Structures are given as structure tokens and as C-alpha cells.
């Protein structure tokens, strides 16, 4: 990139200098005189059409390669922005679900088929012997274009009295069930 920035002005300077100044004044020593006197001499070192075309081709190749990077950079910026928003959202969702589940967690573990205030219409709660999964149509901590899946381990990682800790995973998905980010934490009860 730095080479390109240096080459383009240099090429343009060479092209325009040689095209605009076909005649130049040069200082030549005349025979028998000790001082230099100006003498007008035709400059035969002009630039040919082949050199101009070659310079334009090189310049075009450089510009085309730079222009090809612009859409890729824009797409990558959008992906990074989505990822950053989703990571921040995942952190908020984790805090939301940790605080929401903490009060009802014993009853959720004992009877996942019961009705809970945090399960809204459009949300689904499924479970097996190892995990409880809550799939939501939207995020709970704030409105967004993402939806979440919360997976809670039914077996505590920390099983000491008076505190137990079960792992919780929050998965943030885009519109077509494309996983954007995930975050893990614990529910202490």
C-alpha cells in the first residue's frame, strides 16, 4: 500500500514533466570560456507513446487491485459490527438469565414441565436428563434482531453446601439460525 502511494505520484510526475517540457534550457560549457552560459538545446529525451501506455496500464492494475479490496473490507466491517453487537448482547442476556433463573431454579430443576413466568409465548422449553434448553424468539434483555438459545446443565459443577453452581450457556443466533456468538456462566443457588 505504501509502495502504491509512492509510485502513483512518481509516475504522474514523470509523465507530465516529459510531456509538458519538450524543450529545456541547459547550461553547457562553451569552448574557451570558463563560465557557463545558457544555451537553448532541444530535449530529445521525450516520452514515447509506448511508455505512456505502459504507465497507464500499470496505474490501472494498481487501482483495480485497490478497488477490489473495498467491498471485501465493507463486508468484513459489517460482520465485525454484528459480532460486536452480539457479544455485548450475549453478556446482557447471560446476566438477565442468571438473575431470572436464580429464584426459580430449584423448581425448574425439579419440574421443567411447570409454568414459569420467564417463558413467554413463542418460547420453547425442552429438557433431557443432562440439560434444560430454552429457545426464545427474541432476546429478553433488550429488543434486537437476534434470537437466543439458553442451555442450562442439570448437574451442578459446584455441589457444596450452602451454594451450588450449574453451568449456563447463552447462544445468540441471526435470522437464519446462524450462530453469531456464545457465552457461558454459572447460576448460583
JSON list of C-alpha atoms in Angstrom, two decimals:
[
{"chain": "A", "resi": 1, "resn": "UNK", "atom": "CA", "xyz": [0.00, 0.00, 0.00]},
{"chain": "A", "resi": 2, "resn": "UNK", "atom": "CA", "xyz": [2.85, 2.38, 0.85]},
{"chain": "A", "resi": 3, "resn": "UNK", "atom": "CA", "xyz": [4.62, 1.47, -2.39]},
{"chain": "A", "resi": 4, "resn": "UNK", "atom": "CA", "xyz": [1.43, 2.25, -4.31]},
{"chain": "A", "resi": 5, "resn": "UNK", "atom": "CA", "xyz": [1.13, 5.66, -2.65]},
{"chain": "A", "resi": 6, "resn": "UNK", "atom": "CA", "xyz": [4.71, 6.43, -3.61]},
{"chain": "A", "resi": 7, "resn": "UNK", "atom": "CA", "xyz": [4.58, 5.02, -7.17]},
{"chain": "A", "resi": 8, "resn": "UNK", "atom": "CA", "xyz": [1.44, 6.83, -8.38]},
{"chain": "A", "resi": 9, "resn": "UNK", "atom": "CA", "xyz": [2.68, 10.40, -7.80]},
{"chain": "A", "resi": 10, "resn": "UNK", "atom": "CA", "xyz": [6.11, 9.49, -9.19]},
{"chain": "A", "resi": 11, "resn": "UNK", "atom": "CA", "xyz": [4.63, 8.06, -12.39]},
{"chain": "A", "resi": 12, "resn": "UNK", "atom": "CA", "xyz": [2.39, 11.07, -12.85]},
{"chain": "A", "resi": 13, "resn": "UNK", "atom": "CA", "xyz": [5.30, 13.44, -12.31]},
{"chain": "A", "resi": 14, "resn": "UNK", "atom": "CA", "xyz": [7.44, 11.64, -14.89]},
{"chain": "A", "resi": 15, "resn": "UNK", "atom": "CA", "xyz": [4.64, 11.58, -17.46]},
{"chain": "A", "resi": 16, "resn": "UNK", "atom": "CA", "xyz": [3.65, 15.23, -17.11]},
{"chain": "A", "resi": 17, "resn": "UNK", "atom": "CA", "xyz": [7.20, 16.54, -16.81]},
{"chain": "A", "resi": 18, "resn": "UNK", "atom": "CA", "xyz": [8.26, 14.86, -20.04]},
{"chain": "A", "resi": 19, "resn": "UNK", "atom": "CA", "xyz": [5.10, 15.76, -21.95]},
{"chain": "A", "resi": 20, "resn": "UNK", "atom": "CA", "xyz": [4.95, 19.42, -20.96]},
{"chain": "A", "resi": 21, "resn": "UNK", "atom": "CA", "xyz": [8.61, 20.32, -21.27]},
{"chain": "A", "resi": 22, "resn": "UNK", "atom": "CA", "xyz": [9.84, 19.08, -24.62]},
{"chain": "A", "resi": 23, "resn": "UNK", "atom": "CA", "xyz": [12.33, 21.90, -24.81]},
{"chain": "A", "resi": 24, "resn": "UNK", "atom": "CA", "xyz": [14.52, 22.71, -21.88]},
{"chain": "A", "resi": 25, "resn": "UNK", "atom": "CA", "xyz": [17.26, 25.18, -21.20]},
{"chain": "A", "resi": 26, "resn": "UNK", "atom": "CA", "xyz": [20.52, 23.52, -20.28]},
{"chain": "A", "resi": 27, "resn": "UNK", "atom": "CA", "xyz": [23.78, 25.03, -19.20]},
{"chain": "A", "resi": 28, "resn": "UNK", "atom": "CA", "xyz": [26.66, 23.97, -21.38]},
{"chain": "A", "resi": 29, "resn": "UNK", "atom": "CA", "xyz": [30.32, 24.94, -21.25]},
{"chain": "A", "resi": 30, "resn": "UNK", "atom": "CA", "xyz": [31.34, 26.74, -24.38]},
{"chain": "A", "resi": 31, "resn": "UNK", "atom": "CA", "xyz": [34.80, 26.13, -25.71]},
{"chain": "A", "resi": 32, "resn": "UNK", "atom": "CA", "xyz": [37.37, 28.51, -24.39]},
{"chain": "A", "resi": 33, "resn": "UNK", "atom": "CA", "xyz": [35.09, 30.21, -21.89]},
{"chain": "A", "resi": 34, "resn": "UNK", "atom": "CA", "xyz": [35.42, 29.47, -18.18]},
{"chain": "A", "resi": 35, "resn": "UNK", "atom": "CA", "xyz": [31.91, 30.33, -17.19]},
{"chain": "A", "resi": 36, "resn": "UNK", "atom": "CA", "xyz": [28.70, 28.61, -18.01]},
{"chain": "A", "resi": 37, "resn": "UNK", "atom": "CA", "xyz": [26.37, 30.31, -20.44]},
{"chain": "A", "resi": 38, "resn": "UNK", "atom": "CA", "xyz": [22.77, 29.31, -21.06]},
{"chain": "A", "resi": 39, "resn": "UNK", "atom": "CA", "xyz": [22.20, 27.76, -24.43]},
{"chain": "A", "resi": 40, "resn": "UNK", "atom": "CA", "xyz": [18.85, 26.50, -25.65]},
{"chain": "A", "resi": 41, "resn": "UNK", "atom": "CA", "xyz": [19.02, 22.83, -26.63]},
{"chain": "A", "resi": 42, "resn": "UNK", "atom": "CA", "xyz": [16.17, 20.62, -27.78]},
{"chain": "A", "resi": 43, "resn": "UNK", "atom": "CA", "xyz": [15.49, 17.79, -25.38]},
{"chain": "A", "resi": 44, "resn": "UNK", "atom": "CA", "xyz": [15.43, 14.56, -27.33]},
{"chain": "A", "resi": 45, "resn": "UNK", "atom": "CA", "xyz": [14.55, 12.52, -24.26]},
{"chain": "A", "resi": 46, "resn": "UNK", "atom": "CA", "xyz": [10.76, 12.87, -24.66]},
{"chain": "A", "resi": 47, "resn": "UNK", "atom": "CA", "xyz": [8.44, 10.10, -23.58]},
{"chain": "A", "resi": 48, "resn": "UNK", "atom": "CA", "xyz": [7.11, 7.74, -26.23]},
{"chain": "A", "resi": 49, "resn": "UNK", "atom": "CA", "xyz": [3.55, 6.53, -26.64]},
{"chain": "A", "resi": 50, "resn": "UNK", "atom": "CA", "xyz": [4.58, 3.02, -25.53]},
{"chain": "A", "resi": 51, "resn": "UNK", "atom": "CA", "xyz": [5.89, 4.40, -22.22]},
{"chain": "A", "resi": 52, "resn": "UNK", "atom": "CA", "xyz": [2.68, 6.38, -21.66]},
{"chain": "A", "resi": 53, "resn": "UNK", "atom": "CA", "xyz": [0.51, 3.33, -22.36]},
{"chain": "A", "resi": 54, "resn": "UNK", "atom": "CA", "xyz": [2.69, 1.14, -20.11]},
{"chain": "A", "resi": 55, "resn": "UNK", "atom": "CA", "xyz": [2.39, 3.68, -17.29]},
{"chain": "A", "resi": 56, "resn": "UNK", "atom": "CA", "xyz": [-1.38, 3.83, -17.69]},
{"chain": "A", "resi": 57, "resn": "UNK", "atom": "CA", "xyz": [-1.64, 0.02, -17.67]},
{"chain": "A", "resi": 58, "resn": "UNK", "atom": "CA", "xyz": [0.46, -0.24, -14.51]},
{"chain": "A", "resi": 59, "resn": "UNK", "atom": "CA", "xyz": [-1.58, 2.50, -12.87]},
{"chain": "A", "resi": 60, "resn": "UNK", "atom": "CA", "xyz": [-4.84, 0.77, -13.88]},
{"chain": "A", "resi": 61, "resn": "UNK", "atom": "CA", "xyz": [-3.68, -2.56, -12.44]},
{"chain": "A", "resi": 62, "resn": "UNK", "atom": "CA", "xyz": [-2.78, -0.89, -9.14]},
{"chain": "A", "resi": 63, "resn": "UNK", "atom": "CA", "xyz": [-6.10, 0.97, -8.95]},
{"chain": "A", "resi": 64, "resn": "UNK", "atom": "CA", "xyz": [-8.15, -2.11, -9.83]},
{"chain": "A", "resi": 65, "resn": "UNK", "atom": "CA", "xyz": [-6.43, -4.12, -7.10]},
{"chain": "A", "resi": 66, "resn": "UNK", "atom": "CA", "xyz": [-7.19, -1.39, -4.57]},
{"chain": "A", "resi": 67, "resn": "UNK", "atom": "CA", "xyz": [-10.82, -1.08, -5.70]},
{"chain": "A", "resi": 68, "resn": "UNK", "atom": "CA", "xyz": [-11.29, -4.86, -5.36]},
{"chain": "A", "resi": 69, "resn": "UNK", "atom": "CA", "xyz": [-10.46, -4.64, -1.66]},
{"chain": "A", "resi": 70, "resn": "UNK", "atom": "CA", "xyz": [-13.12, -2.04, -0.84]},
{"chain": "A", "resi": 71, "resn": "UNK", "atom": "CA", "xyz": [-16.21, -4.31, -0.97]},
{"chain": "A", "resi": 72, "resn": "UNK", "atom": "CA", "xyz": [-14.39, -7.01, 0.99]},
{"chain": "A", "resi": 73, "resn": "UNK", "atom": "CA", "xyz": [-13.42, -4.51, 3.67]},
{"chain": "A", "resi": 74, "resn": "UNK", "atom": "CA", "xyz": [-17.01, -3.23, 3.89]},
{"chain": "A", "resi": 75, "resn": "UNK", "atom": "CA", "xyz": [-18.40, -6.75, 4.25]},
{"chain": "A", "resi": 76, "resn": "UNK", "atom": "CA", "xyz": [-15.83, -7.60, 6.93]},
{"chain": "A", "resi": 77, "resn": "UNK", "atom": "CA", "xyz": [-16.67, -4.38, 8.81]},
{"chain": "A", "resi": 78, "resn": "UNK", "atom": "CA", "xyz": [-20.38, -5.33, 8.82]},
{"chain": "A", "resi": 79, "resn": "UNK", "atom": "CA", "xyz": [-19.56, -8.83, 10.08]},
{"chain": "A", "resi": 80, "resn": "UNK", "atom": "CA", "xyz": [-17.37, -7.41, 12.84]},
{"chain": "A", "resi": 81, "resn": "UNK", "atom": "CA", "xyz": [-20.08, -4.94, 13.82]},
{"chain": "A", "resi": 82, "resn": "UNK", "atom": "CA", "xyz": [-22.67, -7.75, 14.02]},
{"chain": "A", "resi": 83, "resn": "UNK", "atom": "CA", "xyz": [-20.27, -9.83, 16.08]},
{"chain": "A", "resi": 84, "resn": "UNK", "atom": "CA", "xyz": [-19.53, -6.96, 18.48]},
{"chain": "A", "resi": 85, "resn": "UNK", "atom": "CA", "xyz": [-23.23, -6.18, 18.98]},
{"chain": "A", "resi": 86, "resn": "UNK", "atom": "CA", "xyz": [-23.95, -9.87, 19.54]},
{"chain": "A", "resi": 87, "resn": "UNK", "atom": "CA", "xyz": [-21.13, -10.27, 22.06]},
{"chain": "A", "resi": 88, "resn": "UNK", "atom": "CA", "xyz": [-22.41, -7.31, 24.09]},
{"chain": "A", "resi": 89, "resn": "UNK", "atom": "CA", "xyz": [-25.94, -8.66, 23.82]},
{"chain": "A", "resi": 90, "resn": "UNK", "atom": "CA", "xyz": [-24.81, -12.13, 24.93]},
{"chain": "A", "resi": 91, "resn": "UNK", "atom": "CA", "xyz": [-23.28, -10.66, 28.05]},
{"chain": "A", "resi": 92, "resn": "UNK", "atom": "CA", "xyz": [-26.53, -8.84, 28.87]},
{"chain": "A", "resi": 93, "resn": "UNK", "atom": "CA", "xyz": [-28.56, -11.98, 28.15]},
{"chain": "A", "resi": 94, "resn": "UNK", "atom": "CA", "xyz": [-26.35, -14.03, 30.45]},
{"chain": "A", "resi": 95, "resn": "UNK", "atom": "CA", "xyz": [-26.87, -11.54, 33.28]},
{"chain": "A", "resi": 96, "resn": "UNK", "atom": "CA", "xyz": [-30.61, -11.48, 32.60]},
{"chain": "A", "resi": 97, "resn": "UNK", "atom": "CA", "xyz": [-30.97, -15.26, 32.65]},
{"chain": "A", "resi": 98, "resn": "UNK", "atom": "CA", "xyz": [-28.72, -15.67, 35.70]},
{"chain": "A", "resi": 99, "resn": "UNK", "atom": "CA", "xyz": [-30.85, -13.28, 37.72]},
{"chain": "A", "resi": 100, "resn": "UNK", "atom": "CA", "xyz": [-34.17, -14.56, 36.30]},
{"chain": "A", "resi": 101, "resn": "UNK", "atom": "CA", "xyz": [-33.46, -18.25, 36.84]},
{"chain": "A", "resi": 102, "resn": "UNK", "atom": "CA", "xyz": [-31.82, -17.87, 40.23]},
{"chain": "A", "resi": 103, "resn": "UNK", "atom": "CA", "xyz": [-35.10, -17.51, 42.13]},
{"chain": "A", "resi": 104, "resn": "UNK", "atom": "CA", "xyz": [-36.97, -20.34, 40.36]},
{"chain": "A", "resi": 105, "resn": "UNK", "atom": "CA", "xyz": [-34.02, -22.60, 39.66]},
{"chain": "A", "resi": 106, "resn": "UNK", "atom": "CA", "xyz": [-34.81, -25.32, 42.22]},
{"chain": "A", "resi": 107, "resn": "UNK", "atom": "CA", "xyz": [-38.38, -25.62, 40.92]},
{"chain": "A", "resi": 108, "resn": "UNK", "atom": "CA", "xyz": [-37.13, -25.58, 37.29]},
{"chain": "A", "resi": 109, "resn": "UNK", "atom": "CA", "xyz": [-34.74, -28.45, 38.02]},
{"chain": "A", "resi": 110, "resn": "UNK", "atom": "CA", "xyz": [-37.41, -30.42, 39.90]},
{"chain": "A", "resi": 111, "resn": "UNK", "atom": "CA", "xyz": [-40.27, -29.92, 37.41]},
{"chain": "A", "resi": 112, "resn": "UNK", "atom": "CA", "xyz": [-39.34, -28.43, 34.00]},
{"chain": "A", "resi": 113, "resn": "UNK", "atom": "CA", "xyz": [-42.91, -29.06, 32.76]},
{"chain": "A", "resi": 114, "resn": "UNK", "atom": "CA", "xyz": [-44.34, -26.46, 35.15]},
{"chain": "A", "resi": 115, "resn": "UNK", "atom": "CA", "xyz": [-45.39, -22.98, 34.01]},
{"chain": "A", "resi": 116, "resn": "UNK", "atom": "CA", "xyz": [-42.79, -20.28, 34.59]},
{"chain": "A", "resi": 117, "resn": "UNK", "atom": "CA", "xyz": [-43.12, -16.51, 34.29]},
{"chain": "A", "resi": 118, "resn": "UNK", "atom": "CA", "xyz": [-39.97, -16.19, 32.19]},
{"chain": "A", "resi": 119, "resn": "UNK", "atom": "CA", "xyz": [-41.32, -18.47, 29.42]},
{"chain": "A", "resi": 120, "resn": "UNK", "atom": "CA", "xyz": [-43.35, -16.27, 27.08]},
{"chain": "A", "resi": 121, "resn": "UNK", "atom": "CA", "xyz": [-45.48, -17.19, 24.09]},
{"chain": "A", "resi": 122, "resn": "UNK", "atom": "CA", "xyz": [-43.21, -18.17, 21.22]},
{"chain": "A", "resi": 123, "resn": "UNK", "atom": "CA", "xyz": [-40.56, -19.51, 23.61]},
{"chain": "A", "resi": 124, "resn": "UNK", "atom": "CA", "xyz": [-39.94, -23.23, 23.99]},
{"chain": "A", "resi": 125, "resn": "UNK", "atom": "CA", "xyz": [-38.55, -25.17, 26.92]},
{"chain": "A", "resi": 126, "resn": "UNK", "atom": "CA", "xyz": [-37.15, -28.66, 26.28]},
{"chain": "A", "resi": 127, "resn": "UNK", "atom": "CA", "xyz": [-35.14, -30.88, 28.56]},
{"chain": "A", "resi": 128, "resn": "UNK", "atom": "CA", "xyz": [-33.40, -34.20, 28.88]},
{"chain": "A", "resi": 129, "resn": "UNK", "atom": "CA", "xyz": [-31.54, -35.87, 31.73]},
{"chain": "A", "resi": 130, "resn": "UNK", "atom": "CA", "xyz": [-28.50, -33.58, 31.34]},
{"chain": "A", "resi": 131, "resn": "UNK", "atom": "CA", "xyz": [-29.75, -30.18, 30.17]},
{"chain": "A", "resi": 132, "resn": "UNK", "atom": "CA", "xyz": [-32.67, -27.77, 30.06]},
{"chain": "A", "resi": 133, "resn": "UNK", "atom": "CA", "xyz": [-32.91, -25.75, 26.83]},
{"chain": "A", "resi": 134, "resn": "UNK", "atom": "CA", "xyz": [-34.91, -22.54, 26.47]},
{"chain": "A", "resi": 135, "resn": "UNK", "atom": "CA", "xyz": [-35.27, -21.18, 22.92]},
{"chain": "A", "resi": 136, "resn": "UNK", "atom": "CA", "xyz": [-36.59, -17.66, 22.58]},
{"chain": "A", "resi": 137, "resn": "UNK", "atom": "CA", "xyz": [-37.98, -15.79, 19.58]},
{"chain": "A", "resi": 138, "resn": "UNK", "atom": "CA", "xyz": [-36.19, -12.61, 20.66]},
{"chain": "A", "resi": 139, "resn": "UNK", "atom": "CA", "xyz": [-33.68, -11.51, 23.25]},
{"chain": "A", "resi": 140, "resn": "UNK", "atom": "CA", "xyz": [-35.04, -10.75, 26.72]},
{"chain": "A", "resi": 141, "resn": "UNK", "atom": "CA", "xyz": [-32.60, -8.12, 27.99]},
{"chain": "A", "resi": 142, "resn": "UNK", "atom": "CA", "xyz": [-33.29, -5.74, 25.08]},
{"chain": "A", "resi": 143, "resn": "UNK", "atom": "CA", "xyz": [-35.01, -5.78, 21.71]},
{"chain": "A", "resi": 144, "resn": "UNK", "atom": "CA", "xyz": [-32.82, -6.89, 18.83]},
{"chain": "A", "resi": 145, "resn": "UNK", "atom": "CA", "xyz": [-32.79, -8.75, 15.53]},
{"chain": "A", "resi": 146, "resn": "UNK", "atom": "CA", "xyz": [-31.29, -11.83, 17.20]},
{"chain": "A", "resi": 147, "resn": "UNK", "atom": "CA", "xyz": [-32.82, -14.79, 18.98]},
{"chain": "A", "resi": 148, "resn": "UNK", "atom": "CA", "xyz": [-31.33, -16.88, 21.76]},
{"chain": "A", "resi": 149, "resn": "UNK", "atom": "CA", "xyz": [-30.96, -20.39, 22.99]},
{"chain": "A", "resi": 150, "resn": "UNK", "atom": "CA", "xyz": [-30.19, -20.91, 26.67]},
{"chain": "A", "resi": 151, "resn": "UNK", "atom": "CA", "xyz": [-28.79, -24.27, 27.75]},
{"chain": "A", "resi": 152, "resn": "UNK", "atom": "CA", "xyz": [-28.59, -24.99, 31.48]},
{"chain": "A", "resi": 153, "resn": "UNK", "atom": "CA", "xyz": [-26.81, -28.01, 32.90]},
{"chain": "A", "resi": 154, "resn": "UNK", "atom": "CA", "xyz": [-28.97, -30.03, 35.30]},
{"chain": "A", "resi": 155, "resn": "UNK", "atom": "CA", "xyz": [-25.93, -31.39, 37.13]},
{"chain": "A", "resi": 156, "resn": "UNK", "atom": "CA", "xyz": [-24.10, -28.82, 39.27]},
{"chain": "A", "resi": 157, "resn": "UNK", "atom": "CA", "xyz": [-20.39, -28.25, 38.66]},
{"chain": "A", "resi": 158, "resn": "UNK", "atom": "CA", "xyz": [-20.07, -26.99, 42.24]},
{"chain": "A", "resi": 159, "resn": "UNK", "atom": "CA", "xyz": [-22.00, -29.14, 44.68]},
{"chain": "A", "resi": 160, "resn": "UNK", "atom": "CA", "xyz": [-21.09, -27.88, 48.12]},
{"chain": "A", "resi": 161, "resn": "UNK", "atom": "CA", "xyz": [-23.35, -26.53, 50.78]},
{"chain": "A", "resi": 162, "resn": "UNK", "atom": "CA", "xyz": [-24.69, -23.88, 51.03]},
{"chain": "A", "resi": 163, "resn": "UNK", "atom": "CA", "xyz": [-24.01, -22.99, 47.36]},
{"chain": "A", "resi": 164, "resn": "UNK", "atom": "CA", "xyz": [-24.40, -24.98, 44.18]},
{"chain": "A", "resi": 165, "resn": "UNK", "atom": "CA", "xyz": [-23.46, -23.80, 40.68]},
{"chain": "A", "resi": 166, "resn": "UNK", "atom": "CA", "xyz": [-24.84, -25.03, 37.38]},
{"chain": "A", "resi": 167, "resn": "UNK", "atom": "CA", "xyz": [-23.36, -24.01, 34.05]},
{"chain": "A", "resi": 168, "resn": "UNK", "atom": "CA", "xyz": [-25.48, -21.86, 31.73]},
{"chain": "A", "resi": 169, "resn": "UNK", "atom": "CA", "xyz": [-24.69, -21.20, 28.08]},
{"chain": "A", "resi": 170, "resn": "UNK", "atom": "CA", "xyz": [-26.26, -18.39, 26.06]},
{"chain": "A", "resi": 171, "resn": "UNK", "atom": "CA", "xyz": [-26.15, -18.74, 22.27]},
{"chain": "A", "resi": 172, "resn": "UNK", "atom": "CA", "xyz": [-27.05, -15.77, 20.05]},
{"chain": "A", "resi": 173, "resn": "UNK", "atom": "CA", "xyz": [-28.36, -16.56, 16.55]},
{"chain": "A", "resi": 174, "resn": "UNK", "atom": "CA", "xyz": [-29.07, -14.43, 13.49]},
{"chain": "A", "resi": 175, "resn": "UNK", "atom": "CA", "xyz": [-32.26, -14.67, 11.47]},
{"chain": "A", "resi": 176, "resn": "UNK", "atom": "CA", "xyz": [-31.37, -17.93, 9.65]},
{"chain": "A", "resi": 177, "resn": "UNK", "atom": "CA", "xyz": [-30.19, -19.83, 12.73]},
{"chain": "A", "resi": 178, "resn": "UNK", "atom": "CA", "xyz": [-26.61, -18.73, 12.12]},
{"chain": "A", "resi": 179, "resn": "UNK", "atom": "CA", "xyz": [-24.67, -18.78, 15.37]},
{"chain": "A", "resi": 180, "resn": "UNK", "atom": "CA", "xyz": [-23.09, -15.38, 15.94]},
{"chain": "A", "resi": 181, "resn": "UNK", "atom": "CA", "xyz": [-21.64, -15.80, 19.43]},
{"chain": "A", "resi": 182, "resn": "UNK", "atom": "CA", "xyz": [-21.92, -17.76, 22.64]},
{"chain": "A", "resi": 183, "resn": "UNK", "atom": "CA", "xyz": [-21.09, -17.10, 26.27]},
{"chain": "A", "resi": 184, "resn": "UNK", "atom": "CA", "xyz": [-21.00, -19.25, 29.38]},
{"chain": "A", "resi": 185, "resn": "UNK", "atom": "CA", "xyz": [-21.52, -18.62, 33.06]},
{"chain": "A", "resi": 186, "resn": "UNK", "atom": "CA", "xyz": [-22.97, -20.16, 36.21]},
{"chain": "A", "resi": 187, "resn": "UNK", "atom": "CA", "xyz": [-26.22, -19.97, 38.12]},
{"chain": "A", "resi": 188, "resn": "UNK", "atom": "CA", "xyz": [-25.55, -19.98, 41.84]},
{"chain": "A", "resi": 189, "resn": "UNK", "atom": "CA", "xyz": [-28.35, -21.17, 44.12]}
]
